[in-house]
XYZ file of C-alpha atoms in Angstrom:
758
model
C -33.938 27.193 71.894
C -36.567 24.575 71.200
C -36.139 21.885 68.614
C -38.540 21.201 65.802
C -40.994 18.369 66.398
C -39.355 16.455 63.585
C -41.391 13.523 62.391
C -39.450 10.346 61.768
C -38.736 10.316 58.023
C -39.660 7.408 55.842
C -36.755 4.980 55.651
C -35.005 4.580 52.318
C -35.923 0.896 52.313
C -39.611 1.473 53.195
C -40.782 2.577 49.740
C -42.680 0.227 47.474
C -40.281 -0.422 44.567
C -41.068 1.036 41.164
C -42.268 -1.547 38.637
C -38.939 -1.587 36.759
C -37.350 -3.327 39.761
C -37.918 -6.536 37.775
C -34.907 -5.708 35.571
C -32.549 -6.085 38.511
C -29.254 -4.227 39.066
C -27.024 -3.377 36.123
C -23.298 -4.274 36.066
C -22.750 -0.571 35.328
C -25.421 2.072 34.921
C -25.744 2.432 31.128
C -23.998 5.235 29.266
C -25.188 4.237 25.780
C -28.228 2.946 23.914
C -26.407 -0.316 23.296
C -26.005 -0.902 27.031
C -29.681 -0.081 27.575
C -30.686 -2.667 24.966
C -28.474 -5.292 26.592
C -30.330 -4.656 29.844
C -33.684 -4.942 28.066
C -34.600 -1.286 28.610
C -36.547 0.752 26.108
C -36.006 3.981 28.074
C -34.504 5.457 31.248
C -36.693 6.692 34.064
C -33.953 9.036 35.313
C -30.821 10.288 33.571
C -27.956 11.708 35.606
C -25.681 14.230 33.885
C -22.323 14.700 35.612
C -19.071 16.580 35.061
C -16.984 13.661 36.351
C -16.056 10.486 34.545
C -18.364 7.688 35.681
C -16.690 5.598 38.360
C -19.054 3.094 39.981
C -17.807 3.603 43.515
C -19.428 4.974 46.657
C -16.971 7.891 46.774
C -18.489 9.332 43.585
C -21.793 11.165 43.909
C -23.321 10.097 40.607
C -22.747 6.435 41.455
C -24.278 6.762 44.928
C -27.394 8.545 43.688
C -27.687 6.294 40.642
C -27.398 3.065 42.616
C -29.729 4.355 45.339
C -32.414 5.131 42.754
C -31.777 1.798 41.028
C -32.428 0.047 44.345
C -35.840 1.774 44.392
C -36.651 0.109 41.068
C -35.889 2.988 38.691
C -33.918 2.631 35.460
C -31.036 5.085 35.748
C -28.698 6.144 32.961
C -25.503 8.206 33.141
C -24.281 10.930 30.780
C -20.749 11.645 31.983
C -18.668 14.604 30.828
C -20.762 15.275 27.710
C -19.643 17.628 24.950
C -21.524 20.714 26.070
C -21.055 22.487 22.742
C -23.868 20.455 21.220
C -27.247 19.249 22.416
C -26.706 15.870 20.733
C -24.640 14.496 23.622
C -27.627 15.042 25.926
C -29.923 12.942 23.723
C -27.816 9.777 23.600
C -30.005 7.911 26.115
C -33.264 9.308 24.848
C -35.893 11.114 26.872
C -36.074 10.257 30.590
C -39.521 9.311 31.834
C -39.255 11.203 35.122
C -36.425 13.757 35.272
C -32.853 14.759 34.529
C -30.518 14.922 37.540
C -27.702 17.398 36.894
C -24.479 17.755 38.905
C -21.125 19.392 38.167
C -19.298 16.483 39.828
C -17.528 15.817 43.108
C -16.094 19.358 43.068
C -17.396 22.796 42.225
C -16.471 23.180 38.555
C -14.720 26.516 39.148
C -12.579 25.168 41.986
C -11.871 22.119 39.862
C -10.550 24.236 36.989
C -8.903 27.261 38.670
C -6.320 27.609 41.414
C -6.602 30.066 44.300
C -4.678 32.533 42.105
C -7.304 32.109 39.383
C -4.862 30.215 37.176
C -6.169 27.473 34.941
C -5.248 24.036 36.227
C -3.491 21.859 33.712
C -5.283 18.668 34.741
C -8.514 17.263 36.128
C -8.333 14.417 38.638
C -11.832 13.222 37.726
C -11.083 12.671 34.027
C -9.398 9.699 32.295
C -5.713 10.426 31.924
C -6.129 13.460 34.191
C -6.943 15.529 31.102
C -8.171 19.060 31.760
C -10.944 20.929 29.971
C -13.494 18.126 29.873
C -16.172 20.108 31.697
C -17.377 23.692 31.263
C -17.072 26.499 33.767
C -20.219 26.624 35.941
C -21.089 23.168 34.681
C -24.458 23.020 36.446
C -25.726 26.003 34.453
C -24.422 24.740 31.107
C -25.640 21.165 31.521
C -29.083 22.324 32.633
C -29.417 24.559 29.602
C -28.517 21.710 27.263
C -30.968 19.329 28.965
C -33.713 21.917 28.490
C -32.811 22.235 24.819
C -32.822 18.462 24.392
C -36.225 17.823 25.992
C -38.102 20.958 26.991
C -40.854 19.294 29.006
C -38.644 17.082 31.208
C -38.199 18.262 34.833
C -34.625 19.036 35.877
C -33.308 18.536 39.409
C -29.867 19.994 40.133
C -27.646 18.805 42.962
C -24.117 17.913 43.984
C -21.680 20.118 45.834
C -21.745 22.934 43.242
C -25.507 23.368 43.536
C -25.393 22.769 47.287
C -22.914 25.590 47.958
C -24.593 27.955 45.516
C -28.163 27.431 46.672
C -28.410 31.018 47.878
C -27.124 34.387 46.643
C -23.379 33.838 47.030
C -20.062 35.615 46.558
C -18.285 34.324 43.466
C -14.515 34.656 43.794
C -13.828 34.237 40.090
C -16.024 37.182 39.055
C -15.495 39.078 42.330
C -19.208 39.701 42.712
C -22.321 38.276 44.343
C -24.196 35.944 42.021
C -27.785 34.793 42.177
C -28.745 31.361 43.428
C -27.727 28.709 40.927
C -31.372 27.632 40.864
C -32.354 31.028 39.467
C -29.531 31.188 36.930
C -29.989 27.610 35.727
C -33.797 27.790 35.513
C -33.966 24.234 36.848
C -37.154 23.050 38.525
C -35.722 21.945 41.861
C -32.410 22.075 43.739
C -31.321 19.324 46.119
C -28.580 20.209 48.606
C -26.436 18.148 50.916
C -26.294 14.360 50.757
C -29.356 13.835 48.638
C -30.451 10.207 49.010
C -33.480 10.886 51.194
C -34.716 13.816 49.101
C -34.052 12.299 45.670
C -35.822 9.038 46.534
C -38.921 10.934 47.686
C -38.836 13.145 44.588
C -38.530 10.153 42.259
C -41.436 8.260 43.799
C -43.701 11.307 43.851
C -42.952 12.123 40.219
C -43.583 8.464 39.392
C -47.034 8.911 40.973
C -47.590 11.731 38.468
C -47.331 14.565 40.964
C -46.233 17.727 39.152
C -42.771 18.899 40.129
C -44.229 22.324 40.974
C -46.078 20.646 43.851
C -42.914 19.332 45.501
C -42.509 22.236 47.913
C -42.338 20.248 51.158
C -39.255 18.080 50.644
C -36.505 18.721 53.178
C -33.092 19.468 51.711
C -34.501 21.178 48.622
C -34.844 24.702 47.253
C -37.448 25.951 44.801
C -38.938 29.167 43.416
C -42.281 30.669 44.433
C -44.271 33.465 42.877
C -46.343 35.923 44.883
C -49.776 34.595 45.767
C -48.765 30.933 45.618
C -51.431 29.191 47.758
C -48.882 26.603 48.931
C -47.285 29.381 51.014
C -50.445 29.880 53.096
C -50.149 29.229 56.801
C -46.487 30.242 57.104
C -45.338 32.871 59.601
C -42.567 35.075 58.225
C -39.758 36.497 60.352
C -38.165 39.554 58.775
C -34.373 39.423 58.853
C -33.686 41.737 55.936
C -31.822 44.361 57.983
C -29.216 44.573 60.732
C -29.301 46.812 63.816
C -33.082 46.728 63.833
C -34.536 46.923 67.367
C -36.300 43.839 68.576
C -40.026 43.514 69.026
C -41.345 46.079 71.539
C -44.324 44.833 73.512
C -46.552 46.672 75.926
C -46.146 45.489 79.488
C -48.857 42.959 80.162
C -50.613 42.378 83.465
C -50.621 38.718 84.437
C -54.293 39.187 85.435
C -55.366 40.708 82.139
C -57.863 38.753 80.103
C -56.543 38.474 76.561
C -58.718 37.103 73.758
C -57.232 34.088 71.994
C -59.175 34.230 68.741
C -57.556 34.854 65.392
C -59.037 38.299 65.024
C -56.380 39.303 62.506
C -57.800 36.861 59.976
C -60.668 38.589 58.223
C -63.374 37.132 56.032
C -61.541 38.525 53.040
C -58.225 37.010 54.173
C -59.047 33.806 56.045
C -55.545 32.464 55.418
C -53.650 35.513 56.650
C -50.762 34.731 59.021
C -52.075 34.046 62.498
C -51.072 36.517 65.210
C -48.540 35.747 67.881
C -50.412 34.423 70.886
C -50.027 36.068 74.278
C -50.622 33.805 77.253
C -52.334 35.132 80.378
C -48.978 35.173 82.130
C -47.737 37.761 79.682
C -45.409 35.288 77.952
C -45.178 35.616 74.188
C -45.762 32.374 72.276
C -44.060 32.352 68.901
C -45.542 30.372 66.008
C -44.238 26.815 65.590
C -40.752 26.730 64.052
C -41.767 24.139 61.476
C -44.171 26.703 59.983
C -41.841 29.697 60.310
C -39.766 31.067 57.456
C -36.937 33.588 57.859
C -36.790 36.243 55.154
C -33.223 37.136 54.208
C -32.118 40.314 52.460
C -32.949 40.109 48.767
C -30.344 39.279 46.145
C -30.680 42.772 44.710
C -29.705 44.120 48.140
C -26.848 41.798 49.122
C -25.148 42.088 45.736
C -24.237 45.700 46.535
C -24.224 45.670 50.357
C -21.428 43.544 51.856
C -22.699 44.089 55.399
C -26.093 42.590 54.577
C -24.358 39.808 52.647
C -22.438 38.876 55.814
C -25.676 39.094 57.790
C -27.460 36.727 55.377
C -24.545 34.310 55.591
C -24.707 34.351 59.381
C -28.445 33.652 59.423
C -28.069 30.801 56.932
C -25.418 29.120 59.073
C -27.618 29.449 62.152
C -30.351 27.526 60.332
C -28.421 24.374 59.460
C -29.268 21.993 62.307
C -31.943 19.559 61.058
C -33.384 19.525 64.569
C -34.342 23.202 64.698
C -33.614 24.843 61.332
C -36.329 27.026 59.895
C -37.024 27.515 56.221
C -35.352 30.484 54.515
C -36.667 32.754 51.798
C -34.740 35.250 49.664
C -36.171 37.496 46.992
C -34.712 37.208 43.497
C -36.390 39.685 41.166
C -40.101 38.914 40.890
C -39.945 35.595 42.733
C -38.906 34.148 46.077
C -36.254 31.504 46.511
C -37.402 29.102 49.244
C -34.880 26.859 50.995
C -36.415 24.098 53.067
C -34.704 22.893 56.271
C -31.815 20.401 55.863
C -32.531 16.697 55.384
C -32.768 14.382 58.357
C -29.438 12.499 58.575
C -29.367 8.871 57.505
C -29.528 6.248 60.223
C -26.836 3.586 60.466
C -29.059 0.956 58.722
C -29.718 3.471 55.937
C -25.999 4.227 55.605
C -25.364 0.488 55.376
C -28.034 0.204 52.690
C -26.421 2.945 50.582
C -22.879 1.585 50.896
C -23.880 -2.065 50.465
C -25.367 -1.439 47.021
C -23.770 -3.403 44.135
C -21.055 -0.949 43.103
C -18.587 -2.298 40.564
C -15.814 -0.373 42.396
C -14.246 0.495 39.036
C -14.462 3.038 36.223
C -16.945 2.377 33.423
C -15.528 -0.059 30.833
C -15.703 2.619 28.132
C -12.664 4.296 29.743
C -10.420 1.220 29.474
C -7.334 1.363 27.264
C -6.590 -1.037 24.408
C -5.587 -3.695 26.939
C -8.805 -3.326 28.904
C -6.944 -1.650 31.765
C -7.596 1.534 33.733
C -4.052 1.705 35.107
C -2.164 3.488 32.356
C -3.036 6.221 29.852
C -6.716 6.280 30.832
C -6.173 6.165 34.592
C -8.586 8.391 36.522
C -6.471 9.956 39.315
C -9.361 10.517 41.736
C -10.385 6.882 41.448
C -6.817 5.733 41.908
C -6.662 7.760 45.114
C -9.666 5.993 46.705
C -9.376 2.677 44.899
C -8.407 0.747 48.022
C -10.041 2.963 50.634
C -13.301 2.611 52.549
C -15.562 5.460 53.628
C -16.867 4.782 57.142
C -18.853 7.960 57.893
C -20.151 11.330 56.698
C -20.389 14.825 58.108
C -18.164 16.987 60.274
C -18.895 19.013 63.405
C -15.584 20.886 63.274
C -17.153 23.911 61.616
C -13.903 25.218 60.084
C -14.946 28.450 58.408
C -12.937 27.863 55.216
C -14.246 24.333 54.649
C -17.344 23.224 52.724
C -17.953 19.872 54.421
C -20.337 21.134 57.088
C -22.318 23.261 54.608
C -22.728 20.246 52.335
C -22.809 17.122 54.508
C -23.918 18.661 57.790
C -22.361 18.548 61.228
C -24.169 15.429 62.486
C -21.996 12.357 61.982
C -23.651 9.577 59.987
C -21.780 6.325 60.570
C -21.898 2.920 58.973
C -22.016 -0.205 61.075
C -18.820 -2.081 61.735
C -20.161 -5.133 59.889
C -20.863 -3.073 56.763
C -17.327 -1.680 56.740
C -15.805 -5.135 57.214
C -17.940 -6.520 54.369
C -16.622 -3.822 52.026
C -13.001 -4.543 52.968
C -13.562 -8.242 52.272
C -15.234 -7.493 48.938
C -12.380 -5.176 47.981
C -9.861 -7.858 48.954
C -11.616 -10.530 46.894
C -12.806 -8.609 43.823
C -10.811 -5.447 43.166
C -7.993 -5.856 40.690
C -4.572 -4.869 41.989
C -5.302 -5.173 45.705
C -2.045 -5.956 47.502
C -3.359 -6.349 51.019
C -2.987 -2.675 51.927
C -6.112 -0.625 52.653
C -5.164 2.987 51.938
C -7.777 4.542 54.228
C -10.618 3.875 56.625
C -12.006 7.364 56.940
C -14.198 10.094 55.591
C -14.241 13.881 55.865
C -12.407 13.403 59.167
C -10.610 10.211 60.154
C -11.665 10.027 63.799
C -15.251 11.285 64.115
C -16.755 7.818 63.645
C -19.773 7.402 65.957
C -18.935 10.578 67.834
C -21.801 12.914 68.584
C -23.847 14.680 71.206
C -24.572 12.782 74.416
C -28.160 14.040 74.384
C -30.455 13.885 71.330
C -32.537 16.678 72.849
C -29.537 18.980 73.240
C -28.301 18.086 69.756
C -31.667 18.899 68.202
C -31.805 22.298 69.892
C -28.163 23.365 69.465
C -27.229 26.233 67.125
C -23.479 26.331 67.738
C -21.452 26.261 64.518
C -18.858 23.889 65.999
C -18.779 21.177 68.650
C -15.016 21.577 69.202
C -14.438 25.341 69.115
C -13.405 27.282 71.157
C -13.107 24.052 73.124
C -14.655 20.618 73.032
C -18.302 20.838 74.093
C -18.945 19.055 77.400
C -22.002 17.458 75.783
C -19.872 15.793 73.078
C -19.167 12.102 73.450
C -15.512 11.829 72.451
C -15.132 8.057 72.855
C -12.953 6.467 70.166
C -13.731 2.933 71.387
C -15.951 1.927 68.395
C -13.266 3.132 65.992
C -10.490 1.290 67.840
C -12.587 -1.875 67.784
C -13.142 -1.528 64.031
C -9.447 -0.917 63.341
C -8.476 -4.043 65.267
C -11.070 -6.215 63.575
C -10.137 -4.914 60.119
C -6.391 -5.465 60.493
C -7.035 -9.031 61.678
C -8.819 -9.988 58.444
C -7.103 -12.692 56.377
C -5.389 -11.213 53.338
C -5.160 -7.727 54.827
C -1.562 -6.747 55.506
C -2.060 -3.207 56.734
C -4.816 -0.668 57.331
C -3.576 2.870 56.770
C -5.412 6.050 57.766
C -5.235 8.603 54.962
C -8.036 11.000 55.910
C -7.204 14.127 57.867
C -7.088 13.615 61.621
C -8.815 15.862 64.142
C -5.998 15.865 66.686
C -7.884 17.846 69.354
C -10.278 14.892 69.530
C -7.509 12.291 69.305
C -5.766 13.582 72.432
C -8.929 12.724 74.383
C -8.191 9.048 73.740
C -4.584 7.922 74.444
C -5.645 4.391 73.517
C -6.686 5.593 70.064
C -3.391 7.418 69.530
C -1.523 4.262 70.536
C -3.562 2.078 68.151
C -3.217 4.592 65.332
C 0.513 5.167 65.669
C 1.412 1.527 66.283
C -0.553 -0.028 63.430
C -2.010 2.520 61.002
C 0.625 5.118 60.116
C 2.702 4.395 57.035
C 5.706 6.577 57.847
C 3.898 9.883 58.162
C 0.550 11.239 59.271
C -1.049 14.402 57.958
C -2.804 16.827 60.258
C -3.886 20.416 59.753
C -3.167 22.966 62.492
C -3.545 25.567 59.666
C -1.741 28.293 61.647
C 0.096 29.047 64.878
C -1.342 32.484 65.709
C -4.518 33.250 67.636
C -5.835 35.876 65.198
C -6.249 33.696 62.116
C -7.093 30.601 64.176
C -10.067 32.421 65.724
C -11.372 33.238 62.235
C -10.887 29.633 61.147
C -12.439 28.195 64.340
C -9.389 25.993 64.838
C -7.709 25.035 68.139
C -4.533 26.730 69.338
C -1.111 25.381 68.446
C -0.735 24.104 72.011
C -3.149 21.278 71.169
C -0.940 20.330 68.234
C 2.095 20.284 70.548
C 0.260 17.965 72.928
C -0.692 15.578 70.125
C 2.859 15.690 68.763
C 4.205 14.565 72.136
C 1.728 11.671 72.268
C 2.497 10.725 68.648
C 6.254 10.674 69.184
C 5.962 8.760 72.451
C 3.753 6.111 70.836
C 6.087 5.858 67.823
C 9.077 5.365 70.104
C 7.224 2.720 72.111
C 6.440 0.890 68.858
C 10.067 1.150 67.750
C 9.155 3.125 64.636
C 10.400 6.324 63.030
C 7.271 8.151 62.016
C 6.605 11.789 61.297
C 3.829 14.339 61.291
C 2.981 16.416 58.243
C 1.287 19.656 59.322
C -0.575 21.736 56.755
C -0.975 25.495 56.918
C -3.063 28.108 55.109
C -1.696 31.370 53.740
C -3.735 34.565 53.278
C -6.756 33.468 55.322
C -9.048 36.326 56.453
C -7.853 37.707 59.767
C -4.186 36.959 59.045
C -1.754 39.855 59.400
C 1.710 40.009 57.870
C 3.098 39.636 61.391
C 1.060 36.453 61.854
C 2.639 34.940 58.763
C 6.090 36.047 59.890
C 5.582 34.347 63.264
C 4.379 31.199 61.512
C 7.505 31.204 59.324
C 9.714 31.533 62.429
C 7.845 28.602 64.003
C 8.307 26.516 60.854
C 12.044 27.116 60.796
C 12.396 26.490 64.512
C 10.636 23.138 64.101
C 12.479 22.126 60.945
C 9.620 22.260 58.439
C 10.178 23.233 54.808
C 6.796 23.167 53.077
C 6.762 22.497 49.366
C 2.965 22.371 49.092
C 1.422 25.700 50.058
C -2.320 26.040 50.471
C -3.605 29.547 49.878
C -7.044 30.500 51.136
C -9.628 29.761 48.452
C -12.964 31.621 48.903
C -15.397 28.819 48.101
C -19.079 29.710 47.706
C -21.158 30.086 50.884
C -18.331 29.466 53.379
C -18.190 31.716 56.442
C -14.586 32.670 55.682
C -15.698 33.699 52.187
C -18.258 36.040 53.755
C -15.384 37.509 55.781
C -13.304 37.890 52.622
C -16.086 39.681 50.740
C -17.436 41.870 53.541
C -14.454 42.471 55.826
C -16.746 41.555 58.746
C -16.816 38.564 61.067
C -20.190 36.762 60.917
C -19.155 34.643 63.900
C -19.411 37.703 66.148
C -22.621 39.166 64.773
C -23.054 41.854 62.140
C -23.589 45.559 62.750
C -23.098 48.787 60.847
C -22.005 50.373 64.123
C -18.201 50.569 64.117
C -18.132 49.952 67.861
C -20.025 46.656 67.508
C -19.193 43.519 65.605
C -15.686 42.857 64.372
C -13.799 43.927 61.280
C -11.468 41.418 59.673
C -8.092 42.021 58.031
C -8.474 40.727 54.470
C -5.469 39.644 52.419
C -6.152 41.085 48.978
C -3.991 41.860 46.009
C -1.398 39.768 44.277
C 1.591 41.197 46.147
C 0.260 40.589 49.642
C -1.035 37.114 48.837
C 2.370 36.320 47.370
C 4.059 37.617 50.526
C 1.979 35.347 52.753
C 2.830 32.342 50.604
C 6.477 33.394 50.631
C 6.525 33.265 54.444
C 5.339 29.654 54.282
C 8.156 28.929 51.816
C 10.806 30.943 53.637
C 13.442 28.418 52.498
C 12.921 29.092 48.772
C 15.595 31.508 47.534
C 13.149 32.884 44.976
C 11.202 34.395 47.883
C 14.126 35.958 49.740
C 14.108 39.384 48.006
C 10.406 39.851 48.773
C 10.840 38.655 52.358
C 13.853 40.905 52.998
C 11.892 43.916 51.811
C 8.889 42.984 53.945
C 10.900 42.236 57.087
C 12.665 45.576 56.872
C 9.335 47.384 56.440
C 7.968 45.504 59.481
C 10.966 46.502 61.608
C 12.185 42.905 61.815
C 15.489 43.126 59.985
C 16.890 41.129 62.916
C 15.488 38.026 61.193
C 17.798 38.584 58.207
C 21.209 36.996 58.613
C 23.247 33.877 58.198
C 22.834 32.374 61.662
C 20.596 29.510 62.776
C 18.218 31.917 64.494
C 17.713 33.986 61.342
C 14.772 33.373 59.026
C 16.489 34.194 55.720
C 20.126 34.862 54.789
C 21.718 38.074 53.625
C 23.213 36.490 50.499
C 21.176 35.908 47.329
C 21.991 33.013 45.009
C 21.034 33.018 41.352
C 17.388 31.970 41.176
C 15.042 31.050 38.359
C 12.279 33.426 39.434
C 9.845 30.523 39.345
C 6.946 32.312 41.032
C 4.171 32.881 38.545
C 1.753 35.740 39.168
C -1.989 35.343 38.916
C -3.345 35.859 35.445
C -5.843 38.561 34.722
C -7.250 36.443 31.899
C -7.526 32.671 32.120
C -6.500 31.982 28.578
C -2.767 31.302 28.635
C -0.881 28.171 29.477
C 1.162 27.754 32.603
C 4.941 28.079 32.507
C 6.862 24.841 33.044
C 7.325 24.148 36.722
C 10.775 24.882 38.064
C 12.883 21.984 39.224
C 12.460 21.566 42.978
C 15.325 22.559 45.238
C 17.203 19.613 46.643
C 16.322 19.123 50.267
C 19.129 19.143 52.781
C 19.759 16.007 54.808
C 17.798 16.389 58.047
C 19.775 16.672 61.246
C 19.472 14.041 63.938
C 16.313 14.644 65.916
C 14.876 17.024 63.334
C 11.166 16.688 62.605
C 10.743 15.285 59.104
C 7.892 15.631 56.653
C 7.424 14.626 53.051
C 8.656 18.150 52.307
C 12.129 17.442 53.721
C 12.752 14.342 51.686
C 10.707 11.615 53.380
C 10.063 8.909 50.752
C 6.479 8.651 49.492
C 4.379 6.238 51.471
C 3.635 2.975 49.657
C -0.113 2.490 49.927
C -1.045 0.524 46.860
C -2.812 3.616 45.579
C -1.594 6.852 44.157
C -3.080 10.297 44.350
C -3.365 13.151 41.884
C -0.183 15.124 41.361
C -0.164 18.369 43.250
C -3.353 17.591 45.152
C -3.759 17.708 48.858
C -4.304 14.231 50.298
C -7.828 13.469 51.355
C -11.169 12.416 50.028
C -12.029 13.720 46.567
C -14.205 16.807 46.340
C -14.360 17.441 50.067
C -12.265 20.430 50.580
């Protein structure tokens, strides 16, 4: 597979600044006319509308994009969590000179508001006071509509993770149907997907040069609509991928001595711009058109919405075209127009990453959110900010390729790392300027804690690769797994004056960690605050193969290394493993075996993660279609692979009940299921039994999924008191381990990690 001859993109710092650069950086990007006047502005060049409260920190998308555009010389305003019931809230900053940028926030608005059981969440971690209901469902659509009503002639660019994961016809879990691309439904002018700095800077400068937004059809990392006959589509070669099980191209056998004309005889005088024919060399070898001028046509929306097999096929093709080094453009028909998706953006270089993260962030919520004492630590506290308040993001991207996760689809699989100096500068700035810093850094991480500066050994191989994961089914031999740069950074950071401890709060990829005993030693000795979270997700081969996760044996190996290093350091430290219930490909027997493993190893999970079909994920395609896109798609029953899908409230509840085998509320359901499975031998009062025969009085605290999201949640039941762990028993936070003191909290009921990443 050849790579695209990718031209080196223009660096973020290579643009001539816009004239408004003379105003300099703002303490906070303005959210009101009064703030604009204080800055000396008469108008904004760009206005960003977001579903999150405005926190000026590099972990929040609106701040990153806003500050990046400000550094280019543009005047950027923020409209955060506006009242969407009126157009007035979208006029507060006046008319933007260039465009509106619209994003739902750091999370998809539907995932932000609803649980995996489609229950309404009672809070919102991205809102002051954690208050729920401050953003609409499908916020990108609603905000775009209001922007259009406010100023009809202003271009609108949508982005953020909601737009990124809905850039194509996608299965929507909440409506249980395939929806159109969010670009079509919103009627925005342009969609930017992935980390958008490179694309949004180019768009802003070209619009500032008075190019019409309709002409911006060549920006990588964007999607746009085209009508039939659009001259900008001339010169593209289209590959038809609208069907499965179609035989490949059949060519007549060619003599190596045959003279074959090389003119473009297919282009007539009437159609001089018709697609050029495939060239045939004298050797008989077929020469395909250049990949950078090839577009793959996917099945139309009108087809995939009613054909799950073709939906899975389209999902497979999309995921094969995600490597910036060789991805081709995609096109999908929506009604009378084509949705075009350009290849992904070229990843940022380390100097560009440093530029983005070194911008003058205030590292605090906007002053308008402060309470009567001018504080953000009490009634108006923003939980998501509190979680990352004393953390530092060192990299982006993930090459794990977990099928249920949205990181790769959004950020890409190529790791983009900051320099060590940039990270150290941020720690020092946080130490010196951020209120409440106690000397404890809560995290040096990112989507994954230990992928910093890890990547392919060969740029040529990396550019040509189409594998969905670099670590599944095993670690690729071309992957450089050295943790030395990360170890060096850890040691330098913990030696800084005023820094008492550097903790690692991001999820750890333990199959990579075991490749570096020195890293495990450094991590366990100096950077674990009592417990460390990792995510084996399951113990059984069936579901693990659908997740693209390593076998449980790798976890066992890491556990041995972790415990040995803890003992050598004279510390009592514990692993917290996370597991997923009801993932596609998981049988009832798989969950039973996982429950037996949990009991054998002394785990009693209080937090249960149920599979959540997020838009565009490979596992979501499995959920909707019952097919496995990882193995290829076919209508032939003897080809491809069907997937066991966990549907229905009762079965989903059963799978969660196996994870919480220790909860007496679940015992009646588990007894019934175990008997039906022929495993009544697991019912009894001995140590080797999963659940007892007796049934105490329970409160029946399980709450079924609502059919209508309009009622309030019942009060949560009081948690069962955990038994005192036996000597030698593996402990987790679920068995009574005290909360780790990090100097930063995290949203109640949320899974630890970076906001909006999972």
